[in-house]
Amino acid sequence: MSGKAVAPGRGRKPKPTARKKAAGNPGKRQLNKSEPEFDEPTNIEPPEYFHDDEHAAQMWERVAQLLCQQKVLTMGDLHNLELFCDAYGRWRRARVELNTQGLVVEGATGGPVKNPAATIINEASRQMATFGSLLGLDPASRSRLTGGSGTPKSNPYSSLL
């Protein structure tokens, strides 16, 4: 055992070789040949249990299609997509519950308590952010996965400055 302990989760996560290739590997870094390769899924159906959750199934249909078209999704990423869509479904159901019941509900002793749906919304939101980031569903993660275009975009609001 080495003398130094390293805290897990420190530093930038390594970019998979497939993502480096997609980005064009601008730094001409050596690609990791020992990395496992996963097939690209095509026309994938949502998991069976999503049939009871229309929101999760609809999100699966939208996101899976987009990620497959962009060649970002691999078979190794399907669990992240499943967890993202499952969290989205819970978030939507909890939003309906919160809108219907309100922020405060009657507790077991008859007094007012915070609606448990608010906690579900918070937890599902965090899970969506985590798994969405792994899939490249936000701008920062997307540029990390694809490496960006390397060319600056024009600012449509520059005339206002």
CSV table of N, CA, C and O in Angstrom, one decimal, residues 71-147:
chain,number,residue,atom,x,y,z
A,71,LYS,N,-24.9,10.1,-31.3
A,71,LYS,CA,-23.9,9.0,-31.1
A,71,LYS,C,-23.2,9.2,-29.7
A,71,LYS,O,-21.9,9.0,-29.6
A,72,VAL,N,-23.9,9.7,-28.8
A,72,VAL,CA,-23.4,9.9,-27.4
A,72,VAL,C,-23.8,8.8,-26.5
A,72,VAL,O,-23.0,8.4,-25.6
A,73,LEU,N,-24.9,8.1,-26.8
A,73,LEU,CA,-25.3,7.0,-25.9
A,73,LEU,C,-24.7,5.7,-26.3
A,73,LEU,O,-24.7,5.4,-27.5
A,74,THR,N,-24.2,5.0,-25.3
A,74,THR,CA,-23.7,3.6,-25.6
A,74,THR,C,-24.5,2.6,-24.7
A,74,THR,O,-25.3,3.1,-23.8
A,75,MET,N,-24.4,1.4,-24.9
A,75,MET,CA,-25.0,0.4,-24.1
A,75,MET,C,-24.6,0.5,-22.6
A,75,MET,O,-25.4,0.3,-21.7
A,76,GLY,N,-23.4,1.0,-22.4
A,76,GLY,CA,-22.9,1.2,-21.0
A,76,GLY,C,-23.6,2.4,-20.3
A,76,GLY,O,-23.4,2.6,-19.1
A,77,ASP,N,-24.3,3.2,-21.1
A,77,ASP,CA,-24.9,4.4,-20.5
A,77,ASP,C,-26.4,4.2,-20.2
A,77,ASP,O,-27.0,5.1,-19.7
A,78,LEU,N,-26.9,3.1,-20.6
A,78,LEU,CA,-28.4,2.9,-20.5
A,78,LEU,C,-28.9,3.0,-19.0
A,78,LEU,O,-30.0,3.5,-18.8
A,79,HIS,N,-28.1,2.6,-18.1
A,79,HIS,CA,-28.5,2.7,-16.7
A,79,HIS,C,-28.6,4.2,-16.3
A,79,HIS,O,-29.5,4.5,-15.5
A,80,ASN,N,-27.7,5.0,-16.8
A,80,ASN,CA,-27.8,6.5,-16.5
A,80,ASN,C,-29.1,7.1,-17.1
A,80,ASN,O,-29.8,7.9,-16.5
A,81,LEU,N,-29.4,6.7,-18.3
A,81,LEU,CA,-30.6,7.1,-18.9
A,81,LEU,C,-31.9,6.7,-18.2
A,81,LEU,O,-32.8,7.4,-17.9
A,82,GLU,N,-31.8,5.4,-17.7
A,82,GLU,CA,-33.0,4.9,-17.0
A,82,GLU,C,-33.1,5.6,-15.7
A,82,GLU,O,-34.3,6.0,-15.3
A,83,LEU,N,-32.1,5.9,-15.0
A,83,LEU,CA,-32.1,6.6,-13.7
A,83,LEU,C,-32.6,8.0,-13.9
A,83,LEU,O,-33.4,8.6,-13.1
A,84,PHE,N,-32.1,8.7,-15.0
A,84,PHE,CA,-32.6,10.0,-15.3
A,84,PHE,C,-34.1,10.1,-15.5
A,84,PHE,O,-34.8,10.9,-14.9
A,85,CYS,N,-34.6,9.2,-16.4
A,85,CYS,CA,-36.0,9.2,-16.7
A,85,CYS,C,-36.8,8.8,-15.5
A,85,CYS,O,-37.9,9.4,-15.3
A,86,ASP,N,-36.4,7.9,-14.7
A,86,ASP,CA,-37.1,7.5,-13.5
A,86,ASP,C,-37.2,8.7,-12.5
A,86,ASP,O,-38.3,8.9,-12.0
A,87,ALA,N,-36.1,9.4,-12.3
A,87,ALA,CA,-36.2,10.6,-11.5
A,87,ALA,C,-37.1,11.6,-12.0
A,87,ALA,O,-37.9,12.3,-11.3
A,88,TYR,N,-37.1,11.8,-13.4
A,88,TYR,CA,-38.0,12.8,-14.0
A,88,TYR,C,-39.5,12.4,-13.8
A,88,TYR,O,-40.3,13.3,-13.4
A,89,GLY,N,-39.8,11.1,-13.9
A,89,GLY,CA,-41.1,10.7,-13.6
A,89,GLY,C,-41.6,10.9,-12.2
A,89,GLY,O,-42.7,11.4,-12.0
A,90,ARG,N,-40.7,10.7,-11.2
A,90,ARG,CA,-41.0,10.9,-9.8
A,90,ARG,C,-41.2,12.4,-9.6
A,90,ARG,O,-42.1,12.9,-8.9
A,91,TRP,N,-40.3,13.2,-10.2
A,91,TRP,CA,-40.4,14.7,-10.1
A,91,TRP,C,-41.8,15.2,-10.6
A,91,TRP,O,-42.4,16.0,-9.9
A,92,ARG,N,-42.2,14.7,-11.7
A,92,ARG,CA,-43.5,15.2,-12.3
A,92,ARG,C,-44.7,14.7,-11.4
A,92,ARG,O,-45.6,15.5,-11.2
A,93,ARG,N,-44.7,13.5,-10.9
A,93,ARG,CA,-45.7,13.1,-10.1
A,93,ARG,C,-45.8,13.9,-8.8
A,93,ARG,O,-46.8,14.2,-8.3
A,94,ALA,N,-44.6,14.1,-8.2
A,94,ALA,CA,-44.5,14.9,-7.0
A,94,ALA,C,-45.0,16.4,-7.2
A,94,ALA,O,-45.6,17.0,-6.3
A,95,ARG,N,-44.7,16.9,-8.4
A,95,ARG,CA,-45.1,18.3,-8.7
A,95,ARG,C,-46.7,18.4,-8.7
A,95,ARG,O,-47.3,19.3,-8.2
A,96,VAL,N,-47.3,17.3,-9.3
A,96,VAL,CA,-48.8,17.3,-9.3
A,96,VAL,C,-49.3,17.2,-7.9
A,96,VAL,O,-50.2,18.0,-7.5
A,97,GLU,N,-48.7,16.4,-7.1
A,97,GLU,CA,-49.1,16.2,-5.7
A,97,GLU,C,-48.9,17.5,-4.9
A,97,GLU,O,-49.8,18.0,-4.2
A,98,LEU,N,-47.8,18.2,-5.1
A,98,LEU,CA,-47.6,19.5,-4.4
A,98,LEU,C,-48.5,20.5,-4.9
A,98,LEU,O,-49.1,21.3,-4.1
A,99,ASN,N,-48.8,20.6,-6.2
A,99,ASN,CA,-49.8,21.6,-6.7
A,99,ASN,C,-51.2,21.3,-6.2
A,99,ASN,O,-51.9,22.2,-5.9
A,100,THR,N,-51.5,20.0,-6.0
A,100,THR,CA,-52.9,19.7,-5.5
A,100,THR,C,-53.0,19.9,-4.0
A,100,THR,O,-54.0,20.5,-3.6
A,101,GLN,N,-52.0,19.4,-3.3
A,101,GLN,CA,-52.2,19.5,-1.8
A,101,GLN,C,-51.6,20.7,-1.1
A,101,GLN,O,-52.0,21.0,0.0
A,102,GLY,N,-50.7,21.4,-1.8
A,102,GLY,CA,-50.1,22.6,-1.2
A,102,GLY,C,-48.8,22.3,-0.5
A,102,GLY,O,-48.4,21.1,-0.4
A,103,LEU,N,-48.1,23.3,-0.1
A,103,LEU,CA,-46.8,23.2,0.5
A,103,LEU,C,-46.9,22.6,1.9
A,103,LEU,O,-46.0,21.9,2.4
A,104,VAL,N,-48.0,22.8,2.6
A,104,VAL,CA,-48.2,22.3,4.0
A,104,VAL,C,-49.4,21.4,4.0
A,104,VAL,O,-50.5,21.7,3.4
A,105,VAL,N,-49.3,20.2,4.6
A,105,VAL,CA,-50.4,19.3,4.8
A,105,VAL,C,-50.5,18.9,6.2
A,105,VAL,O,-49.7,19.3,7.1
A,106,GLU,N,-51.6,18.3,6.5
A,106,GLU,CA,-51.9,17.9,7.9
A,106,GLU,C,-51.0,16.7,8.3
A,106,GLU,O,-51.0,15.7,7.6
A,107,GLY,N,-50.3,16.8,9.4
A,107,GLY,CA,-49.4,15.7,9.9
A,107,GLY,C,-50.2,14.6,10.7
A,107,GLY,O,-51.4,14.7,10.8
A,108,ALA,N,-49.5,13.6,11.1
A,108,ALA,CA,-50.1,12.5,11.9
A,108,ALA,C,-50.8,13.0,13.2
A,108,ALA,O,-51.8,12.4,13.6
A,109,THR,N,-50.3,14.0,13.8
A,109,THR,CA,-50.9,14.5,15.0
A,109,THR,C,-51.9,15.6,14.8
A,109,THR,O,-52.4,16.2,15.7
A,110,GLY,N,-52.2,15.9,13.5
A,110,GLY,CA,-53.2,16.9,13.2
A,110,GLY,C,-52.6,18.3,12.9
A,110,GLY,O,-53.3,19.2,12.4
A,111,GLY,N,-51.3,18.5,13.2
A,111,GLY,CA,-50.7,19.8,13.0
A,111,GLY,C,-50.2,19.9,11.6
A,111,GLY,O,-50.0,18.9,10.8
A,112,PRO,N,-49.8,21.1,11.1
A,112,PRO,CA,-49.3,21.3,9.8
A,112,PRO,C,-47.8,20.9,9.7
A,112,PRO,O,-47.0,21.1,10.6
A,113,VAL,N,-47.5,20.2,8.6
A,113,VAL,CA,-46.2,19.7,8.3
A,113,VAL,C,-45.9,20.0,6.8
A,113,VAL,O,-46.8,20.2,6.0
A,114,LYS,N,-44.6,20.0,6.5
A,114,LYS,CA,-44.2,20.2,5.1
A,114,LYS,C,-44.6,19.0,4.3
A,114,LYS,O,-44.6,17.9,4.7
A,115,ASN,N,-45.2,19.3,3.1
A,115,ASN,CA,-45.7,18.2,2.2
A,115,ASN,C,-44.5,17.4,1.9
A,115,ASN,O,-43.5,17.9,1.3
A,116,PRO,N,-44.5,16.0,2.1
A,116,PRO,CA,-43.4,15.1,1.7
A,116,PRO,C,-43.1,15.2,0.2
A,116,PRO,O,-42.0,14.9,-0.2
A,117,ALA,N,-44.1,15.6,-0.6
A,117,ALA,CA,-43.8,15.8,-2.1
A,117,ALA,C,-42.7,16.8,-2.3
A,117,ALA,O,-42.0,16.6,-3.3
A,118,ALA,N,-42.5,17.8,-1.5
A,118,ALA,CA,-41.5,18.8,-1.6
A,118,ALA,C,-40.1,18.1,-1.5
A,118,ALA,O,-39.2,18.4,-2.2
A,119,THR,N,-40.0,17.1,-0.6
A,119,THR,CA,-38.7,16.4,-0.4
A,119,THR,C,-38.5,15.5,-1.7
A,119,THR,O,-37.3,15.5,-2.2
A,120,ILE,N,-39.5,14.9,-2.2
A,120,ILE,CA,-39.4,14.1,-3.4
A,120,ILE,C,-38.9,14.9,-4.5
A,120,ILE,O,-38.0,14.5,-5.3
A,121,ILE,N,-39.5,16.1,-4.7
A,121,ILE,CA,-39.1,17.0,-5.8
A,121,ILE,C,-37.6,17.4,-5.7
A,121,ILE,O,-36.9,17.3,-6.7
A,122,ASN,N,-37.2,17.7,-4.5
A,122,ASN,CA,-35.8,18.1,-4.3
A,122,ASN,C,-34.9,16.9,-4.6
A,122,ASN,O,-33.9,17.1,-5.3
A,123,GLU,N,-35.1,15.7,-4.1
A,123,GLU,CA,-34.3,14.6,-4.3
A,123,GLU,C,-34.3,14.2,-5.8
A,123,GLU,O,-33.2,13.9,-6.4
A,124,ALA,N,-35.4,14.2,-6.5
A,124,ALA,CA,-35.5,13.9,-7.9
A,124,ALA,C,-34.8,14.9,-8.7
A,124,ALA,O,-34.1,14.6,-9.7
A,125,SER,N,-34.9,16.2,-8.4
A,125,SER,CA,-34.2,17.2,-9.1
A,125,SER,C,-32.6,17.0,-9.0
A,125,SER,O,-32.0,17.2,-10.1
A,126,ARG,N,-32.1,16.7,-7.9
A,126,ARG,CA,-30.7,16.4,-7.7
A,126,ARG,C,-30.3,15.2,-8.6
A,126,ARG,O,-29.2,15.2,-9.2
A,127,GLN,N,-31.1,14.2,-8.6
A,127,GLN,CA,-30.8,13.0,-9.4
A,127,GLN,C,-30.8,13.3,-10.8
A,127,GLN,O,-30.0,12.8,-11.6
A,128,MET,N,-31.8,14.1,-11.3
A,128,MET,CA,-31.9,14.5,-12.7
A,128,MET,C,-30.6,15.2,-13.1
A,128,MET,O,-30.1,15.0,-14.2
A,129,ALA,N,-30.2,16.2,-12.2
A,129,ALA,CA,-29.0,16.9,-12.5
A,129,ALA,C,-27.8,16.0,-12.6
A,129,ALA,O,-26.9,16.2,-13.5
A,130,THR,N,-27.6,15.1,-11.7
A,130,THR,CA,-26.5,14.2,-11.7
A,130,THR,C,-26.5,13.3,-12.9
A,130,THR,O,-25.5,13.3,-13.7
A,131,PHE,N,-27.6,12.6,-13.2
A,131,PHE,CA,-27.6,11.7,-14.3
A,131,PHE,C,-27.7,12.4,-15.7
A,131,PHE,O,-27.2,11.9,-16.7
A,132,GLY,N,-28.4,13.5,-15.7
A,132,GLY,CA,-28.4,14.3,-16.9
A,132,GLY,C,-27.0,14.8,-17.3
A,132,GLY,O,-26.7,14.9,-18.4
A,133,SER,N,-26.2,15.2,-16.3
A,133,SER,CA,-24.9,15.6,-16.5
A,133,SER,C,-24.0,14.5,-17.1
A,133,SER,O,-23.2,14.7,-18.0
A,134,LEU,N,-24.2,13.3,-16.6
A,134,LEU,CA,-23.4,12.2,-17.1
A,134,LEU,C,-23.8,11.9,-18.6
A,134,LEU,O,-23.0,11.3,-19.3
A,135,LEU,N,-25.0,12.2,-18.9
A,135,LEU,CA,-25.5,12.0,-20.3
A,135,LEU,C,-25.2,13.2,-21.2
A,135,LEU,O,-25.4,13.1,-22.4
A,136,GLY,N,-24.7,14.3,-20.7
A,136,GLY,CA,-24.5,15.5,-21.5
A,136,GLY,C,-25.7,16.3,-21.8
A,136,GLY,O,-25.8,16.9,-22.8
A,137,LEU,N,-26.7,16.3,-20.9
A,137,LEU,CA,-28.0,16.9,-21.1
A,137,LEU,C,-28.0,18.4,-20.7
A,137,LEU,O,-29.0,19.1,-20.8
A,138,ASP,N,-26.9,18.9,-20.2
A,138,ASP,CA,-26.8,20.3,-19.9
A,138,ASP,C,-25.6,20.9,-20.7
A,138,ASP,O,-24.7,20.2,-21.1
A,139,PRO,N,-25.6,22.2,-20.9
A,139,PRO,CA,-24.6,22.8,-21.8
A,139,PRO,C,-23.1,22.5,-21.3
A,139,PRO,O,-22.3,22.2,-22.2
A,140,ALA,N,-22.8,22.6,-20.1
A,140,ALA,CA,-21.5,22.4,-19.6
A,140,ALA,C,-21.0,21.0,-19.8
A,140,ALA,O,-19.9,20.7,-20.3
A,141,SER,N,-21.9,20.1,-19.5
A,141,SER,CA,-21.6,18.6,-19.7
A,141,SER,C,-21.5,18.3,-21.1
A,141,SER,O,-20.6,17.5,-21.5
A,142,ARG,N,-22.3,18.9,-21.9
A,142,ARG,CA,-22.3,18.6,-23.4
A,142,ARG,C,-21.0,19.0,-24.0
A,142,ARG,O,-20.4,18.3,-24.7
A,143,SER,N,-20.5,20.2,-23.6
A,143,SER,CA,-19.2,20.7,-24.1
A,143,SER,C,-18.1,19.8,-23.6
A,143,SER,O,-17.1,19.6,-24.3
A,144,ARG,N,-18.2,19.3,-22.4
A,144,ARG,CA,-17.2,18.4,-21.8
A,144,ARG,C,-17.1,17.1,-22.6
A,144,ARG,O,-16.1,16.6,-22.9
A,145,LEU,N,-18.3,16.6,-22.9
A,145,LEU,CA,-18.4,15.3,-23.7
A,145,LEU,C,-17.9,15.4,-25.1
A,145,LEU,O,-17.3,14.6,-25.6
A,146,THR,N,-18.3,16.5,-25.8
A,146,THR,CA,-18.0,16.6,-27.2
A,146,THR,C,-16.7,17.5,-27.4
A,146,THR,O,-16.2,17.5,-28.5
A,147,GLY,N,-16.3,18.2,-26.4
A,147,GLY,CA,-15.0,19.0,-26.6
A,147,GLY,C,-15.3,20.3,-27.2
A,147,GLY,O,-14.4,21.1,-27.4
